[in-house]
PDB file of C-alpha atoms in Angstrom:
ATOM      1  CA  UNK A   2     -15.243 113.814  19.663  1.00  0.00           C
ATOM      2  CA  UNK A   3     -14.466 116.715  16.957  1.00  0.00           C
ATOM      3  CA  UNK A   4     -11.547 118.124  16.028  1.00  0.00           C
ATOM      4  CA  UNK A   5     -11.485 121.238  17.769  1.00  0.00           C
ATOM      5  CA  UNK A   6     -12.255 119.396  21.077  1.00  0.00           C
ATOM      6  CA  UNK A   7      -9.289 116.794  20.587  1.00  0.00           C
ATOM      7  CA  UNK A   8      -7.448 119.623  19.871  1.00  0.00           C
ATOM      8  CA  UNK A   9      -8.133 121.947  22.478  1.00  0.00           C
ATOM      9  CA  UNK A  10      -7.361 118.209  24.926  1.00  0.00           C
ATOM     10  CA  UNK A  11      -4.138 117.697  23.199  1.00  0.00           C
ATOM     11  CA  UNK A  12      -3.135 121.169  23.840  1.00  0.00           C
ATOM     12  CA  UNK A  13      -4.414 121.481  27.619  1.00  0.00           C
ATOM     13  CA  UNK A  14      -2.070 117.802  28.325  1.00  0.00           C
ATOM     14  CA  UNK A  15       0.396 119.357  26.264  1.00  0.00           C
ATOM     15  CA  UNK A  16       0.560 122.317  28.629  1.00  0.00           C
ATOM     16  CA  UNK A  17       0.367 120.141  32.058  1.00  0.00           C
ATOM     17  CA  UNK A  18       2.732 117.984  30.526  1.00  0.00           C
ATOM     18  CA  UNK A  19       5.904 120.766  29.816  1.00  0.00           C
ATOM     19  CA  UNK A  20       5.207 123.160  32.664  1.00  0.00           C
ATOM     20  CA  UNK A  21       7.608 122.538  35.038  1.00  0.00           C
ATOM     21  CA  UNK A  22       7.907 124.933  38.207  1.00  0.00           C
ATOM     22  CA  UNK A  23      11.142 127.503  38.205  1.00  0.00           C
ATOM     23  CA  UNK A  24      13.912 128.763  40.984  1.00  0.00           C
ATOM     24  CA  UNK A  25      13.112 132.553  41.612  1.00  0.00           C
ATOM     25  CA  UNK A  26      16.898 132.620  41.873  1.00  0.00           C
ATOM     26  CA  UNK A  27      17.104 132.185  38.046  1.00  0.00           C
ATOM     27  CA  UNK A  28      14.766 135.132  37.763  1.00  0.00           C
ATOM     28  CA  UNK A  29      17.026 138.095  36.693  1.00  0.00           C
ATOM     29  CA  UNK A  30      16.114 141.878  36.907  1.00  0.00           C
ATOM     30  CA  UNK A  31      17.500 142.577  33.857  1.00  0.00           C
ATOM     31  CA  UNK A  32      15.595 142.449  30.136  1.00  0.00           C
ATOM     32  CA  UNK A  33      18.070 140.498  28.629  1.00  0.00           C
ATOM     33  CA  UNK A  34      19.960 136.994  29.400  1.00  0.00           C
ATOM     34  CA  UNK A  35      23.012 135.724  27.348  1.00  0.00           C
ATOM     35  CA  UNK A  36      23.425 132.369  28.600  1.00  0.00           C
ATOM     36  CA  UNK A  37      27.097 131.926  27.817  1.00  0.00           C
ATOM     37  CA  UNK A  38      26.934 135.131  30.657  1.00  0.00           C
ATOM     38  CA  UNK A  39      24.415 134.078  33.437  1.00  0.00           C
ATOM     39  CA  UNK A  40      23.335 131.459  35.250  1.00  0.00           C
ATOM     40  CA  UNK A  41      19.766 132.711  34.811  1.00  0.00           C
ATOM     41  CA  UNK A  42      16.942 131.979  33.099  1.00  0.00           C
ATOM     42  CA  UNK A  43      13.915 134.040  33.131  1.00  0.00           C
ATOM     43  CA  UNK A  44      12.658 137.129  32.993  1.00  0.00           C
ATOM     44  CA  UNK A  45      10.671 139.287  34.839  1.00  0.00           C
ATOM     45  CA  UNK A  46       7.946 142.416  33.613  1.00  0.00           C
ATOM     46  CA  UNK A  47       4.851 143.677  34.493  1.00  0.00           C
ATOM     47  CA  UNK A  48       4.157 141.005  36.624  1.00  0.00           C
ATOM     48  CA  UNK A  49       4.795 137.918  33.985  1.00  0.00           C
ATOM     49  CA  UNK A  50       7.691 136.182  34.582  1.00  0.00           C
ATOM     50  CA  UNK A  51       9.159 134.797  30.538  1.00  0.00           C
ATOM     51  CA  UNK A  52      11.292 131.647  31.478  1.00  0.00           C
ATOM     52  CA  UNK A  53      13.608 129.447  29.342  1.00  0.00           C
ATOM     53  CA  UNK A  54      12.706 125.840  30.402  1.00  0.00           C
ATOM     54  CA  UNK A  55      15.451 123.290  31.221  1.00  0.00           C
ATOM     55  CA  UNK A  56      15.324 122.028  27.663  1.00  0.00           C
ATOM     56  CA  UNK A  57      16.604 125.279  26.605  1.00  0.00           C
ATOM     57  CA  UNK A  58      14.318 125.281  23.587  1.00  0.00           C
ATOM     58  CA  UNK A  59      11.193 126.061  25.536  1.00  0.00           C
ATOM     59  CA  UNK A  60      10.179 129.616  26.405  1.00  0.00           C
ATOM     60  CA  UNK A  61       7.012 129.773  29.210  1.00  0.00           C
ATOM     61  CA  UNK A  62       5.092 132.550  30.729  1.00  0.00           C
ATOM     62  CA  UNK A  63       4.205 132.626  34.213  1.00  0.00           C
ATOM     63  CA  UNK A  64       1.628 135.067  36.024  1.00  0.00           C
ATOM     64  CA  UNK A  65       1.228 134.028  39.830  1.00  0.00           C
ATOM     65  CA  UNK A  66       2.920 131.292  39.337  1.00  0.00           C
ATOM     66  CA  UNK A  67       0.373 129.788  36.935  1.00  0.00           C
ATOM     67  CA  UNK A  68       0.997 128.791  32.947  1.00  0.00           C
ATOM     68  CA  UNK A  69      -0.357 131.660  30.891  1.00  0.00           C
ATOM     69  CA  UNK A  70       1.509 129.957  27.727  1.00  0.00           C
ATOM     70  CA  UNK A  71       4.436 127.993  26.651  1.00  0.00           C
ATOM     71  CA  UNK A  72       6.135 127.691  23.024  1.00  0.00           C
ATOM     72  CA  UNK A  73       8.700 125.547  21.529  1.00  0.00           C
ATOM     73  CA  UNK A  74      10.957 127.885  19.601  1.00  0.00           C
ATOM     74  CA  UNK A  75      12.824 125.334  18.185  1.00  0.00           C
ATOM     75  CA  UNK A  76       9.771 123.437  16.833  1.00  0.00           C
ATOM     76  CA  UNK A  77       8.285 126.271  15.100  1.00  0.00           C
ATOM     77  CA  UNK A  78      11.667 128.049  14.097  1.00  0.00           C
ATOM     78  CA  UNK A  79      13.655 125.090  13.163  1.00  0.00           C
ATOM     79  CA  UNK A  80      16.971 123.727  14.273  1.00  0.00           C
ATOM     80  CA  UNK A  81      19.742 125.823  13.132  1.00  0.00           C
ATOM     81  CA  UNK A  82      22.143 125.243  10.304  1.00  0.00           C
ATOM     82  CA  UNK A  83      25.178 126.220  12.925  1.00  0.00           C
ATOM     83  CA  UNK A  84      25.190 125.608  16.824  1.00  0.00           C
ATOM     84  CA  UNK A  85      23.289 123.368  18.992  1.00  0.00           C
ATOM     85  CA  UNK A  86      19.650 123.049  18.874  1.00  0.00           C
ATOM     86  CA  UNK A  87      18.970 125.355  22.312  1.00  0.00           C
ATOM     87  CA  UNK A  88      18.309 128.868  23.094  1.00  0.00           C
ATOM     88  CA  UNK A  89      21.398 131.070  23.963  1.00  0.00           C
ATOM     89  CA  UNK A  90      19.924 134.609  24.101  1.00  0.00           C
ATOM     90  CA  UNK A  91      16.790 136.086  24.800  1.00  0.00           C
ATOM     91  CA  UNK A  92      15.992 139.868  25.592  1.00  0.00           C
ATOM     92  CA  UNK A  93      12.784 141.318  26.005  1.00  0.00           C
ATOM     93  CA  UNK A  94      11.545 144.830  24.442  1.00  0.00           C
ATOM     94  CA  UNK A  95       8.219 146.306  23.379  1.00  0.00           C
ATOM     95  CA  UNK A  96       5.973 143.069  24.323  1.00  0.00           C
ATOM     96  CA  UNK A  97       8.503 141.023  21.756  1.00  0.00           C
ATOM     97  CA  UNK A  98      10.718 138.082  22.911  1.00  0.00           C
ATOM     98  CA  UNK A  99      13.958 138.454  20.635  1.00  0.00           C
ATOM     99  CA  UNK A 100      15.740 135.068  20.589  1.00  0.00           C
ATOM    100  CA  UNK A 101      18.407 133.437  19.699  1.00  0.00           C
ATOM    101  CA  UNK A 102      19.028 129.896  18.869  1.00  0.00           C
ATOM    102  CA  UNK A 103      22.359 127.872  18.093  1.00  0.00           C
ATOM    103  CA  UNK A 104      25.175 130.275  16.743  1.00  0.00           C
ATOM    104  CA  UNK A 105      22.811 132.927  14.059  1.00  0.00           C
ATOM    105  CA  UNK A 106      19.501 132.122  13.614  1.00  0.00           C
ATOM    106  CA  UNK A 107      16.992 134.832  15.189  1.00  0.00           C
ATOM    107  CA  UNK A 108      13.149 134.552  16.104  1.00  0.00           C
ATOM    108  CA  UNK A 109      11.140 136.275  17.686  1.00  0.00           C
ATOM    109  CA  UNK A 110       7.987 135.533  20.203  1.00  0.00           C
ATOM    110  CA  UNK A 111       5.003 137.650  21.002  1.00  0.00           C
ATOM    111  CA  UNK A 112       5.250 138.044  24.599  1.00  0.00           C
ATOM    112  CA  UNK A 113       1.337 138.311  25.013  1.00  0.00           C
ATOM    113  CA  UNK A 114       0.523 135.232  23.559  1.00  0.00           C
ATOM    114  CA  UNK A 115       3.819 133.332  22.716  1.00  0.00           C
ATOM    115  CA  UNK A 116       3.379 133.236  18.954  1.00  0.00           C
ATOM    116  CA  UNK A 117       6.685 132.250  17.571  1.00  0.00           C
ATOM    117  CA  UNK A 118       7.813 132.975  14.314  1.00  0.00           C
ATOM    118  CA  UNK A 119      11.819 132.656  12.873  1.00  0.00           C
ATOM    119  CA  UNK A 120      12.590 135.845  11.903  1.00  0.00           C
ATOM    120  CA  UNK A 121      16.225 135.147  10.097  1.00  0.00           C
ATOM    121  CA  UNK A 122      19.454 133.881  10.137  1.00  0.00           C
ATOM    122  CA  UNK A 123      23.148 135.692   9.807  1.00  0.00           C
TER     123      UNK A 123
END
């Protein structure tokens, strides 16, 4: 087996593994969730539905119910120097996913294909 064939298996179990199915109820309307504020969890537009897994350091896109992708921003981004390890904002705006994790550090995820990158701290 090559690399790029273990690598494509890792990521497919990967992605079975950490999909987990979500309660439309946590499905808000709105484009932006503070989670010290709501109860809810994803968001919903143009038909893709961007929701914060129970970790609360997973972000996952869902089209018809089905895993389009899935990214771990605190395994990219890095923990934070202040505040838990977890996701406590997320807004979405111009196909971006602005986050926040613990109490100032920023990233920010491409909601078309879930590319993470840490975009600063305060």
């Amino acid at each position: 087996m090559n690399l790029i064939q273990f690598l494509f298996i890792t990521f497919f179990l990967t992605q079975l593994n950490f999909a987990q199915t979500f309660d439309k109820k946590l499905i808000s309307k709105d484009l932006e969730i503070n989670f010290a504020e709501r109860q809810k969890r994803g968001i919903e537009k143009n038909g893709i539905i961007y929701f914060v897994e129970e970790n609360l350091q997973t972000i996952s896109a869902y089209k018809n119910n089905e895993l389009v992708w899935q990214t771990n921003v605190i395994t990219i981004c890095g923990k934070p120097k202040v505040g838990e390890p977890k996701i406590r904002y997320f807004r979405y705006e111009s196909e971006k996913l602005f986050v926040i994790v613990g109490k100032h550090q920023h990233a920010e995820v491409d909601a078309i294909n879930g590319k993470a990158s840490f975009f600063g701290a305060d």
